[in-house]
mmCIF file of C-alpha atoms in Angstrom:
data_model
loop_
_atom_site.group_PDB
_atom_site.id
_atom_site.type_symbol
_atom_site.label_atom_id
_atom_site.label_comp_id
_atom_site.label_asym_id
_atom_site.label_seq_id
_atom_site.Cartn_x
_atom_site.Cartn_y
_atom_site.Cartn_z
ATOM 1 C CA UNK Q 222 -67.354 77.945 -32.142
ATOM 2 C CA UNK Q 223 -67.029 80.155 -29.243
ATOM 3 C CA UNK Q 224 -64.184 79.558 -27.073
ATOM 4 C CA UNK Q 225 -64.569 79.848 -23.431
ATOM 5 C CA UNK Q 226 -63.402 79.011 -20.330
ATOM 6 C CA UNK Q 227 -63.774 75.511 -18.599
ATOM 7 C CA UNK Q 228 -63.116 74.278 -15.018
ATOM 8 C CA UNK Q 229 -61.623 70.474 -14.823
ATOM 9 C CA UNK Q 230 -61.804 68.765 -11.713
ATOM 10 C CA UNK Q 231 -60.434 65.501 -10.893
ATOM 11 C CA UNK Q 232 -60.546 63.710 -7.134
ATOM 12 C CA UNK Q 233 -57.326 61.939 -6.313
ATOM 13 C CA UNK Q 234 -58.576 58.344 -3.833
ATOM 14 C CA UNK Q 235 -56.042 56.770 -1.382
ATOM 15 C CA UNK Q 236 -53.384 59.851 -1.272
ATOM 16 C CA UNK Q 237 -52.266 61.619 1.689
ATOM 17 C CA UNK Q 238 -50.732 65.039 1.368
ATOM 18 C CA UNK Q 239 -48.950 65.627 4.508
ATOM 19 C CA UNK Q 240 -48.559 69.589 3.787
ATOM 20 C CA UNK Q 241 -50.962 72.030 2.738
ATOM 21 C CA UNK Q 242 -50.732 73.360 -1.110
ATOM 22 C CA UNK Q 243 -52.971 76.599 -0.954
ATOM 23 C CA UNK Q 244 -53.830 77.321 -4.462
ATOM 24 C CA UNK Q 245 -52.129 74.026 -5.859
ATOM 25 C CA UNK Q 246 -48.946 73.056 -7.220
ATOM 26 C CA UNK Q 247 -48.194 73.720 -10.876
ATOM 27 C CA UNK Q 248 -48.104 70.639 -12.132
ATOM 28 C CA UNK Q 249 -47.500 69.921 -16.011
ATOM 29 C CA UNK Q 250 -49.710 70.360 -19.141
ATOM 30 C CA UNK Q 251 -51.286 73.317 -17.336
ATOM 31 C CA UNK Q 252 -52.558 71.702 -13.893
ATOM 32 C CA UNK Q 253 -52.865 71.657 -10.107
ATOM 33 C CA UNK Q 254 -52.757 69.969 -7.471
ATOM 34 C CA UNK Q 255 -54.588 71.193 -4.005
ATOM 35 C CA UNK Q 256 -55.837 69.634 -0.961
ATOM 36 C CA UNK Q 257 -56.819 73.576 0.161
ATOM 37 C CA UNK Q 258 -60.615 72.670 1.138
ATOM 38 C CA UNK Q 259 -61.996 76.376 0.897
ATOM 39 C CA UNK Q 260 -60.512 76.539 -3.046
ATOM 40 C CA UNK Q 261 -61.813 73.062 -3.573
ATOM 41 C CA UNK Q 262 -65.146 73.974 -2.631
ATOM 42 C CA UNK Q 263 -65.479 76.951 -3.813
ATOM 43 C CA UNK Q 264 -63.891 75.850 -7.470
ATOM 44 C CA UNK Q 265 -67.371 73.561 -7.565
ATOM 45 C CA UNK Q 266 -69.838 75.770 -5.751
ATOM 46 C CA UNK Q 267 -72.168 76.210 -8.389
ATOM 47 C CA UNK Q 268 -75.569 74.632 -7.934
ATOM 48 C CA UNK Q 269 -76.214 73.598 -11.567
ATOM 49 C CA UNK Q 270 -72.525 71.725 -11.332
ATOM 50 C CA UNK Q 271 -73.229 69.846 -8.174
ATOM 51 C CA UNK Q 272 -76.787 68.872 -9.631
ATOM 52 C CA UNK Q 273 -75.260 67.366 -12.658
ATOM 53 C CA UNK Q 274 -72.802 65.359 -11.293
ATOM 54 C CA UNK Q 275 -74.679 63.950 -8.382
ATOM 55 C CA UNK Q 276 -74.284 64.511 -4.288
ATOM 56 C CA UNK Q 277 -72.434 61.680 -3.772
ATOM 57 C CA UNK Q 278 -69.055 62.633 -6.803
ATOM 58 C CA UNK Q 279 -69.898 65.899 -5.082
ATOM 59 C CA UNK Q 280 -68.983 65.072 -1.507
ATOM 60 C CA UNK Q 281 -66.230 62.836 -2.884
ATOM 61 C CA UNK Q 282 -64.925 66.461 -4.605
ATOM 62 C CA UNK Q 283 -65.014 68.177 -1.693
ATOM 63 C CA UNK Q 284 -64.805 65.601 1.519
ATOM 64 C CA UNK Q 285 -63.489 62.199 0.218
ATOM 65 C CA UNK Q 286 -60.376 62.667 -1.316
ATOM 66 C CA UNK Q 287 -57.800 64.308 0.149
ATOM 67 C CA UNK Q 288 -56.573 66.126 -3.064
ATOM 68 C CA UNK Q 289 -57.564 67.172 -6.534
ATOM 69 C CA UNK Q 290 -56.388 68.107 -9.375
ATOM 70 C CA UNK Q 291 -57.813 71.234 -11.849
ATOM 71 C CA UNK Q 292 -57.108 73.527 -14.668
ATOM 72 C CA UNK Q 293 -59.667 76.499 -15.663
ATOM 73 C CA UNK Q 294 -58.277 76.897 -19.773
ATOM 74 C CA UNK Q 295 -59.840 77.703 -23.081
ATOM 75 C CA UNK Q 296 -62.196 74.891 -24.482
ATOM 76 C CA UNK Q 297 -65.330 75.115 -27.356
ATOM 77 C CA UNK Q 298 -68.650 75.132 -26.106
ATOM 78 C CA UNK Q 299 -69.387 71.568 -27.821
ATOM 79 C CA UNK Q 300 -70.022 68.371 -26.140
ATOM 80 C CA UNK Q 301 -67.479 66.555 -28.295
ATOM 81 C CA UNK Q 302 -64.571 68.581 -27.769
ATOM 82 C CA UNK Q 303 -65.869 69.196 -23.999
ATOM 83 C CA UNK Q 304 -65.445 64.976 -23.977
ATOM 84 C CA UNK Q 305 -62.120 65.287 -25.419
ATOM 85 C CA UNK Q 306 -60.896 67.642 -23.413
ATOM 86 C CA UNK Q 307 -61.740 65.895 -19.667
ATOM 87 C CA UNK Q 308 -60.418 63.010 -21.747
ATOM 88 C CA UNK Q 309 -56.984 64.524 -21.864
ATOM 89 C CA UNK Q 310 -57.297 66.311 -19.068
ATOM 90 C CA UNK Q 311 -57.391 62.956 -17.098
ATOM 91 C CA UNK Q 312 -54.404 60.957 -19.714
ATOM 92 C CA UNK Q 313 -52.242 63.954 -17.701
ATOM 93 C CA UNK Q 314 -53.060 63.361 -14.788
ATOM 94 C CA UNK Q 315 -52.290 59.786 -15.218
ATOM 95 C CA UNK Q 316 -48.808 61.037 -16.350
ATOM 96 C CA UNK Q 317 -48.792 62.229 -13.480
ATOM 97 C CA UNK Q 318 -49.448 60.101 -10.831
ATOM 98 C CA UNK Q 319 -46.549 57.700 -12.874
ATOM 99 C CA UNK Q 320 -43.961 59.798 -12.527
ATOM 100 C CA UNK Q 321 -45.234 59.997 -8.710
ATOM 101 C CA UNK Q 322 -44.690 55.788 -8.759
ATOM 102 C CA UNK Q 323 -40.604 57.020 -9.927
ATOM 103 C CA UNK Q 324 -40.650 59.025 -6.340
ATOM 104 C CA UNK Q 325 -41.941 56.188 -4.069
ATOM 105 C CA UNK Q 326 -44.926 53.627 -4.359
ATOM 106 C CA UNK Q 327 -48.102 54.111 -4.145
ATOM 107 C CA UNK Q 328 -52.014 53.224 -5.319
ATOM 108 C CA UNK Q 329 -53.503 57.127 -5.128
ATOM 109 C CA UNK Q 330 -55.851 56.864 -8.518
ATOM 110 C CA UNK Q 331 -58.096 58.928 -10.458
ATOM 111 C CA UNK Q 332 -61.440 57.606 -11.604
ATOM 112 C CA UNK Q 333 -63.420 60.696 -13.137
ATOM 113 C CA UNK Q 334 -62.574 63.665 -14.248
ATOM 114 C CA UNK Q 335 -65.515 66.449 -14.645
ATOM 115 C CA UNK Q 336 -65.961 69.594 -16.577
ATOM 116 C CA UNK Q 337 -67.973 72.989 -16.280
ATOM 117 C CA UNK Q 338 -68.268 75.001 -19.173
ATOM 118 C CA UNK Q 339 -68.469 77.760 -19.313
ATOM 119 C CA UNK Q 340 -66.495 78.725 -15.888
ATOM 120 C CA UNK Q 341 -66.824 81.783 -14.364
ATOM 121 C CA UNK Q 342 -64.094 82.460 -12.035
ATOM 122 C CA UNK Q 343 -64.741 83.337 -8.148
ATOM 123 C CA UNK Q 344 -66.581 86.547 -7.390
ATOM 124 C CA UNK Q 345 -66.650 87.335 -11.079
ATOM 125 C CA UNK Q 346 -69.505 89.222 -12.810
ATOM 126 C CA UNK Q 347 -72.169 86.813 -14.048
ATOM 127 C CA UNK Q 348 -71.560 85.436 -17.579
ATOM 128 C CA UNK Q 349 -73.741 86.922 -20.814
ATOM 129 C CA UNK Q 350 -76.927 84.759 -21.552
ATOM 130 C CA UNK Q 351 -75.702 83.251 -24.406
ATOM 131 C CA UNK Q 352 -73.576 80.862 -22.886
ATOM 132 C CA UNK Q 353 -75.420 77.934 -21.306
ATOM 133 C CA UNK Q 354 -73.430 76.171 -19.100
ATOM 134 C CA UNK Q 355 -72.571 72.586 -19.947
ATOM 135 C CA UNK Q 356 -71.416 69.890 -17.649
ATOM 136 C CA UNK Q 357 -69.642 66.624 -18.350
ATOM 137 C CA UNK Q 358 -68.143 63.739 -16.929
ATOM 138 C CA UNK Q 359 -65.705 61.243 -17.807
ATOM 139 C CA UNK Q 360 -63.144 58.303 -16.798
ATOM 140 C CA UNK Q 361 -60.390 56.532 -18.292
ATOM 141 C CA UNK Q 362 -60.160 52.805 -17.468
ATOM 142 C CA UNK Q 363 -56.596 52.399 -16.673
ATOM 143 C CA UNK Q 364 -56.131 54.819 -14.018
ATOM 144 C CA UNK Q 365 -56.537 52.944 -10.615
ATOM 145 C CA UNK Q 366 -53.163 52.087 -9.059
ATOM 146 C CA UNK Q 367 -52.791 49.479 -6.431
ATOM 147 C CA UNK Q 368 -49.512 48.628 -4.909
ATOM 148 C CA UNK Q 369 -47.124 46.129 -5.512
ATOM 149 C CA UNK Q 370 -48.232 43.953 -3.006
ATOM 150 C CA UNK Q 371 -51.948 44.542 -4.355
ATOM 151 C CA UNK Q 372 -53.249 46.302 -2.002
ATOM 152 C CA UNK Q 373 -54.562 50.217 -1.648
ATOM 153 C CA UNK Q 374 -53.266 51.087 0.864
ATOM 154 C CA UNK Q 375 -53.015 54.854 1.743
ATOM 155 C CA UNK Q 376 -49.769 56.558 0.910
ATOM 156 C CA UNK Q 377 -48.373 60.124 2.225
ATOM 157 C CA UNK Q 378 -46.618 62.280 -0.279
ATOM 158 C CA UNK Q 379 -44.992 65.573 1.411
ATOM 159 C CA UNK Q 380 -44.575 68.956 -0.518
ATOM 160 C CA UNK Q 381 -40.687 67.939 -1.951
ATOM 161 C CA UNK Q 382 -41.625 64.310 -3.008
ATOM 162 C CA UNK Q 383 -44.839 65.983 -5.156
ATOM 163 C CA UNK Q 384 -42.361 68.056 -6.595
ATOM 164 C CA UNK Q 385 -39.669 65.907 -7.847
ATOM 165 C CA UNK Q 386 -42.700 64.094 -9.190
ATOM 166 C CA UNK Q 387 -43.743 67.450 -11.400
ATOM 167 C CA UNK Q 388 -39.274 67.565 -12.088
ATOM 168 C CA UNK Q 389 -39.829 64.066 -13.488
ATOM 169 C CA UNK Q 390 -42.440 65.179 -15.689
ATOM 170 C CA UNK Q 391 -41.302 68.438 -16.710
ATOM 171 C CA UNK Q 392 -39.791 67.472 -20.438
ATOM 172 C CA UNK Q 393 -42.631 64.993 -21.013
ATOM 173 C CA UNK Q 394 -44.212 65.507 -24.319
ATOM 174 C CA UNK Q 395 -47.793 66.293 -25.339
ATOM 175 C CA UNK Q 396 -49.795 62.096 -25.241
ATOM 176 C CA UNK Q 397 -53.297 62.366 -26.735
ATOM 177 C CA UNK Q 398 -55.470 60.502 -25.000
ATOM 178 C CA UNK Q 399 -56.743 58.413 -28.178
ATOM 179 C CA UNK Q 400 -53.390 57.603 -29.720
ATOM 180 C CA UNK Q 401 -52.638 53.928 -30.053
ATOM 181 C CA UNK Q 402 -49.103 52.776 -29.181
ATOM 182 C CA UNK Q 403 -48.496 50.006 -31.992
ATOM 183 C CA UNK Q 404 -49.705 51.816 -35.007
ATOM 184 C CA UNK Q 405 -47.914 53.689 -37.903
ATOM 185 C CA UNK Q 406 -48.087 56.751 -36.720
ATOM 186 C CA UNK Q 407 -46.826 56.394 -33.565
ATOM 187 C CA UNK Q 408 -43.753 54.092 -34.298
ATOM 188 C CA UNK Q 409 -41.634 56.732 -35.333
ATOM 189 C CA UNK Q 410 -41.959 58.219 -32.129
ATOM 190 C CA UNK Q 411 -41.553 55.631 -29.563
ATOM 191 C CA UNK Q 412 -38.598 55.102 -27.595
ATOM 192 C CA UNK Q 413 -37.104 52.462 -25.037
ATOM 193 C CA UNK Q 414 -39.025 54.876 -22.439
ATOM 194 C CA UNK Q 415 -42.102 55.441 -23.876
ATOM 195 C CA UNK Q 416 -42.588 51.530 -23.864
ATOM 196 C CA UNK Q 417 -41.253 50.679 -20.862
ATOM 197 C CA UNK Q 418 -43.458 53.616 -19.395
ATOM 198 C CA UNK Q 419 -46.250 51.945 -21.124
ATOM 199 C CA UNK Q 420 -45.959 48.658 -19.434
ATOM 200 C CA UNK Q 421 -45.303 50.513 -16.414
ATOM 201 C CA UNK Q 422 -48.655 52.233 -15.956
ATOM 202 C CA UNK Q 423 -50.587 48.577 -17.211
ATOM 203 C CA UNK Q 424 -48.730 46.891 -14.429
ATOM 204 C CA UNK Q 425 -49.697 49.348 -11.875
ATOM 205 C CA UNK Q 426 -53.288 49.134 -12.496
ATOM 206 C CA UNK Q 427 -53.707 45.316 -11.909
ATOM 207 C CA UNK Q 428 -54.091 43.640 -8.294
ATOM 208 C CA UNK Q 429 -53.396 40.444 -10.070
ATOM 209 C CA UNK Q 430 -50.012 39.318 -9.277
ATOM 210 C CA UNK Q 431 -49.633 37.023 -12.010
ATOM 211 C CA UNK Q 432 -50.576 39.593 -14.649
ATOM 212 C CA UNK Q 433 -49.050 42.663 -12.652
ATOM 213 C CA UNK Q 434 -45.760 40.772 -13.252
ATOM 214 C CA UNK Q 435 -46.106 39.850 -16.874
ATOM 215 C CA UNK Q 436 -46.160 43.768 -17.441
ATOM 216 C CA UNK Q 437 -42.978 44.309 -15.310
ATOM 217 C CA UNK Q 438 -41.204 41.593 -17.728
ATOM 218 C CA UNK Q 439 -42.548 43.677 -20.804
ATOM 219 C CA UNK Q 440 -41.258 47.189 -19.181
ATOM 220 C CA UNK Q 441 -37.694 45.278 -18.317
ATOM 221 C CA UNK Q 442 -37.187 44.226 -22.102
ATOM 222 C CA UNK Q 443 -38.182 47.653 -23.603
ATOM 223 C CA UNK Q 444 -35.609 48.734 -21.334
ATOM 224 C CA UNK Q 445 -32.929 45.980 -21.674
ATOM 225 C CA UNK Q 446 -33.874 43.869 -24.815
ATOM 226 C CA UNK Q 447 -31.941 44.016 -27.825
ATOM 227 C CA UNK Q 448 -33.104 40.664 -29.409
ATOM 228 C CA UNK Q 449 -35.508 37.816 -28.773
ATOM 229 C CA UNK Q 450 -33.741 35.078 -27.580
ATOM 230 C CA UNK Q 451 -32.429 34.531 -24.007
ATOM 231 C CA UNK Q 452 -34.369 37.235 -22.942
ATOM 232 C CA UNK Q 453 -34.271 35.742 -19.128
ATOM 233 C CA UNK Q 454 -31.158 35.168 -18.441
ATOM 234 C CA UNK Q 455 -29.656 38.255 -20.700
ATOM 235 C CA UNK Q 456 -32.219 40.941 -18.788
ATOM 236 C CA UNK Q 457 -31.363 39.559 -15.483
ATOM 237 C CA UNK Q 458 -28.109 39.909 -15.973
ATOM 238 C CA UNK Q 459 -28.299 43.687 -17.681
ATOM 239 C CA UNK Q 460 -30.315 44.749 -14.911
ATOM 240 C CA UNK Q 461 -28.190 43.875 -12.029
ATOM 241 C CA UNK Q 462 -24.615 45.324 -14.036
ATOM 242 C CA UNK Q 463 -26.996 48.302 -14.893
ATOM 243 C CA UNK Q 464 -28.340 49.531 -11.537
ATOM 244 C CA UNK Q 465 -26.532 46.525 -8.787
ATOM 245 C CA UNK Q 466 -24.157 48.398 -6.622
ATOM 246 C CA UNK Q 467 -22.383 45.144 -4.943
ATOM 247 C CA UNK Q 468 -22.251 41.366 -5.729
ATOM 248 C CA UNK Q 469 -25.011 40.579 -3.212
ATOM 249 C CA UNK Q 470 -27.456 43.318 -4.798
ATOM 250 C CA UNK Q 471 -26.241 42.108 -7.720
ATOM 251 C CA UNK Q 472 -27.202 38.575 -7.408
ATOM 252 C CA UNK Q 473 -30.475 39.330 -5.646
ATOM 253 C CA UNK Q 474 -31.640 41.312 -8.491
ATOM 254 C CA UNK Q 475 -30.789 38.564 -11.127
ATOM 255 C CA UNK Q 476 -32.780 36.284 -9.044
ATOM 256 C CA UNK Q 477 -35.479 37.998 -8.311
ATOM 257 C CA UNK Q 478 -35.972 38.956 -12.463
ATOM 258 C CA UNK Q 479 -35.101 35.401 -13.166
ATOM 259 C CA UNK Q 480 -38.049 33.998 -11.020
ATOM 260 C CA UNK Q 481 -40.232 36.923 -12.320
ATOM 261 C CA UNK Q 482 -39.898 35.264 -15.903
ATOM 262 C CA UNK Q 483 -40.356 31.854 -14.901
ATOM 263 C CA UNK Q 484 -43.921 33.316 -13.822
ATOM 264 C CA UNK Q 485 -44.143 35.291 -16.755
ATOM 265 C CA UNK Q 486 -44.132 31.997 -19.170
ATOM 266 C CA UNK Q 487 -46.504 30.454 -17.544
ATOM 267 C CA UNK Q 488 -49.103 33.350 -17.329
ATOM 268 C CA UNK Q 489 -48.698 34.119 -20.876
ATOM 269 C CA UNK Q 490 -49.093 30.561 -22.501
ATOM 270 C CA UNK Q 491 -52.148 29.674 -20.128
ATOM 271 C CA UNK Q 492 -50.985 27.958 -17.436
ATOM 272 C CA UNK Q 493 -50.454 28.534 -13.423
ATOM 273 C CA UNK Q 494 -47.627 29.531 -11.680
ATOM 274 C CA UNK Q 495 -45.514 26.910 -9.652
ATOM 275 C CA UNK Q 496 -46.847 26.418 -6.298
ATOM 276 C CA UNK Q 497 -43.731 27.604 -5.030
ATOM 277 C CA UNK Q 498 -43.536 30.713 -7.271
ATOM 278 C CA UNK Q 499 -47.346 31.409 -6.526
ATOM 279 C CA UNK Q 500 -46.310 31.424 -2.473
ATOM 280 C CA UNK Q 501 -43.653 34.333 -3.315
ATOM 281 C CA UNK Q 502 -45.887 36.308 -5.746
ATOM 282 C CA UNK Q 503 -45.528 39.217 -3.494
ATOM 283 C CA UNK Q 504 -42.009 39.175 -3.048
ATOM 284 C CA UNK Q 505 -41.122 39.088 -6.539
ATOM 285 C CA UNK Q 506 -43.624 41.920 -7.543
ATOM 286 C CA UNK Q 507 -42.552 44.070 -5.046
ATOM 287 C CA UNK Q 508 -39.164 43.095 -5.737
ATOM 288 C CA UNK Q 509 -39.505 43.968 -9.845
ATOM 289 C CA UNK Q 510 -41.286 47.273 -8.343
ATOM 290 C CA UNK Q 511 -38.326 48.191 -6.656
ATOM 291 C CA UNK Q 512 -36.007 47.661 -9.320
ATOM 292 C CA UNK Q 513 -37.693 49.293 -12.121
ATOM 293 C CA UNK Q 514 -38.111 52.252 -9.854
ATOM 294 C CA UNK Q 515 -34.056 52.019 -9.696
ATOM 295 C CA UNK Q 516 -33.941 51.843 -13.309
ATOM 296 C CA UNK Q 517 -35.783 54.399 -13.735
ATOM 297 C CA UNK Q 518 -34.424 56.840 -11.580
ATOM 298 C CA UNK Q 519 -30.822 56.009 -12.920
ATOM 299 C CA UNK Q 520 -32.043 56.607 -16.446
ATOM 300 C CA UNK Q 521 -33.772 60.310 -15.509
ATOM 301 C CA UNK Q 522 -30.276 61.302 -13.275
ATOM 302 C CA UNK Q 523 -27.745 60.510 -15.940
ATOM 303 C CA UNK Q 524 -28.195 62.263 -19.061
ATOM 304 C CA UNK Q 525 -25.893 60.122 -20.977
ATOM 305 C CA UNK Q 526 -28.290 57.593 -21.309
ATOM 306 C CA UNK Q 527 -30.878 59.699 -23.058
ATOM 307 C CA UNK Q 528 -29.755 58.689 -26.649
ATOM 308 C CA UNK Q 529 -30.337 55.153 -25.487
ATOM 309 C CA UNK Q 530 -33.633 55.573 -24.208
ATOM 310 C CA UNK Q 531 -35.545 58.894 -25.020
ATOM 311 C CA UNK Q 532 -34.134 59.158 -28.906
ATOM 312 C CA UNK Q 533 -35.617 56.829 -31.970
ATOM 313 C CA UNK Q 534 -33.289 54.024 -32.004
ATOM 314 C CA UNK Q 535 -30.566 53.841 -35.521
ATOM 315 C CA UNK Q 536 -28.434 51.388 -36.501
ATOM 316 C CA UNK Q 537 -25.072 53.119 -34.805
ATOM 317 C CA UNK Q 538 -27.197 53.364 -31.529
ATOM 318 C CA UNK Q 539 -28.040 49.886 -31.488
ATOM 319 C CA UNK Q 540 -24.324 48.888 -31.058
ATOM 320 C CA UNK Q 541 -23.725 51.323 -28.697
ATOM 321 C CA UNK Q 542 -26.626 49.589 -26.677
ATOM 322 C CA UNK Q 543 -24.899 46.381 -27.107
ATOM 323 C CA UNK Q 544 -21.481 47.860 -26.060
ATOM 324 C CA UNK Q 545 -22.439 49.721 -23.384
ATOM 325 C CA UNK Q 546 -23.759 46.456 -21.224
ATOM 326 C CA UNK Q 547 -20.581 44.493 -22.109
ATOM 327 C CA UNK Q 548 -18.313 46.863 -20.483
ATOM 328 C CA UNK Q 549 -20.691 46.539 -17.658
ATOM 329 C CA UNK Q 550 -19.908 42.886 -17.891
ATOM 330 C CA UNK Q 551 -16.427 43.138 -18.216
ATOM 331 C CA UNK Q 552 -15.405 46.332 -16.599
ATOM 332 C CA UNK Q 553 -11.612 45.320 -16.947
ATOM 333 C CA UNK Q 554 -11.834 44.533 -20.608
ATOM 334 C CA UNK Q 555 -13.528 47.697 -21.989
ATOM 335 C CA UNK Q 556 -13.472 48.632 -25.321
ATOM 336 C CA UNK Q 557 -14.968 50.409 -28.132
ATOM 337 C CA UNK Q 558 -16.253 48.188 -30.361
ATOM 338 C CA UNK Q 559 -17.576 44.728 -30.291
#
């Protein structure tokens, strides 16, 4: 099949970009990132493009959102592999607006993704005949953020915050947009951060409190766990030694975890949340928020955590794990083996 060139557009809702990118940022897996009106429009000027997807996805292109994001690459001129590739297209984009979440909060999402094909770059000669044009659309279900508190509101990135988004991303490895987590195939390649990062995008998708918090507990034990019993009181405890910088931090980060599981076994097994734990829902999510963004940020600025958390996990690893979070615990006692 003839390979050609496609365009991939995807509107970003609820973001502010507070400087102006010109022809975009690179971002990874061979994207940009613009709010330059004049590109954006001209990128979709073509009549047949903005006939196929509608006025109204049109004007949301080109007037609604603030920003988009686009590639122009290489892509067959079938409709299947046109759907998979605005498929994947929009699983990286979704990569990327996480590792925007590790810079600061915020609920900028991406609902559709759209592809011309074949593209003909601006003021270029007019392609042969025998290459009808194609046009597709797309969306991925799990790629509206809301915040914390669950709301949308709008938040303002700047041109240095975008980019130590794109430095978070930079050693990310190639996700198909169709892979499973739990399967075969992909268990011998999942690691304490490709879980936790998991959980992390579910729990950013869902205005539901109850549920939004369920996934933080999930992210903290991919990131923490090393067995199945006292799971509350052992994260709490790892998470505060891990990232706590004083006693009171300390403390308020064991508590707020500690209330955050509470919830958690309720919501799981069918039942409500205490009245009182229902009355600081927000608090606690925005709470777990914050400290998984700590977590996080620790884990990507010290290297010497990588064969903890971005390596398959062996048997010699494991025990470092365990080690490693009783020194924490008893900084005066350290030693080398357990």
């Amino acid at each position: 099949m003839k390979s050609l060139k496609a365009l991939f557009v995807a509107p970003i809702y609820n973001l502010k970009i507070s400087e102006p990118l010109g022809e975009g940022l690179d971002l990874p897996f061979g994207l940009k990132l613009t709010n330059d009106k004049a590109l954006i429009n001209s990128l979709v000027s073509d009549e047949g493009f903005r006939s196929a997807i509608g006025e109204i996805e049109h004007r949301a292109i080109t007037s609604i959102a603030d920003a988009i994001v686009y590639s122009i690459k290489s892509c067959d001129l079938n409709t299947v592999d046109v759907d998979c590739h605005v498929s994947q297209e929009l699983m990286y984009v979704t990569i990327f607006l996480l590792n925007m979440w590790h810079v600061k909060e915020h609920a900028a999402d991406v609902q559709f993704g759209f592809i011309e094909l074949p593209y003909s770059l601006r003021n270029s000669k007019v392609l042969r005949p025998y290459a009808p044009k194609i046009y597709h659309a797309n969306t991925l279900t799990n790629s509206t953020y809301v915040l914390a508190s669950g709301k949308k509101d709008v938040i303002s990135f700047n041109r240095d915050e975008l980019n130590r988004a794109i430095e978070r991303g930079s050693n990310t490895k190639t996700v198909s947009y169709d892979d499973s987590l739990f399967t075969e195939s992909m268990k011998e390649n999942n690691t304490r951060m490709t879980l936790a990062s998991y959980y992390m995008t579910l729990a950013l998708g869902l205005p539901d409190l109850g549920l939004r918090i369920t996934q933080y507990c999930s992210a903290l034990e991919s990131l923490f766990a090393s067995g199945t019993t006292e799971l509350k009181h052992k994260l709490s405890e790892r998470a505060a030694m891990f990232i706590g910088e004083n006693k009171k931090d300390k403390s308020q980060i064991y508590d707020c975890i500690a209330k955050a599981y509470n919830i958690r076994s309720r919501v799981v097994h069918g039942d409500f949340p205490s009245t009182s734990d229902i009355k600081k829902l927000n608090e606690i999510s925005v709470g777990c928020d914050n400290i998984l963004r700590r977590v996080f940020t620790k884990l990507f600025e010290n290297e010497e955590y990588d064969k903890f958390y971005r390596i398959k996990q062996t048997e010699s690893v494991k025990k470092e794990f365990e080690l490693l979070f009783f020194n924490l615990l008893f900084p005066d006692e350290k030693t080398n083996e357990l």
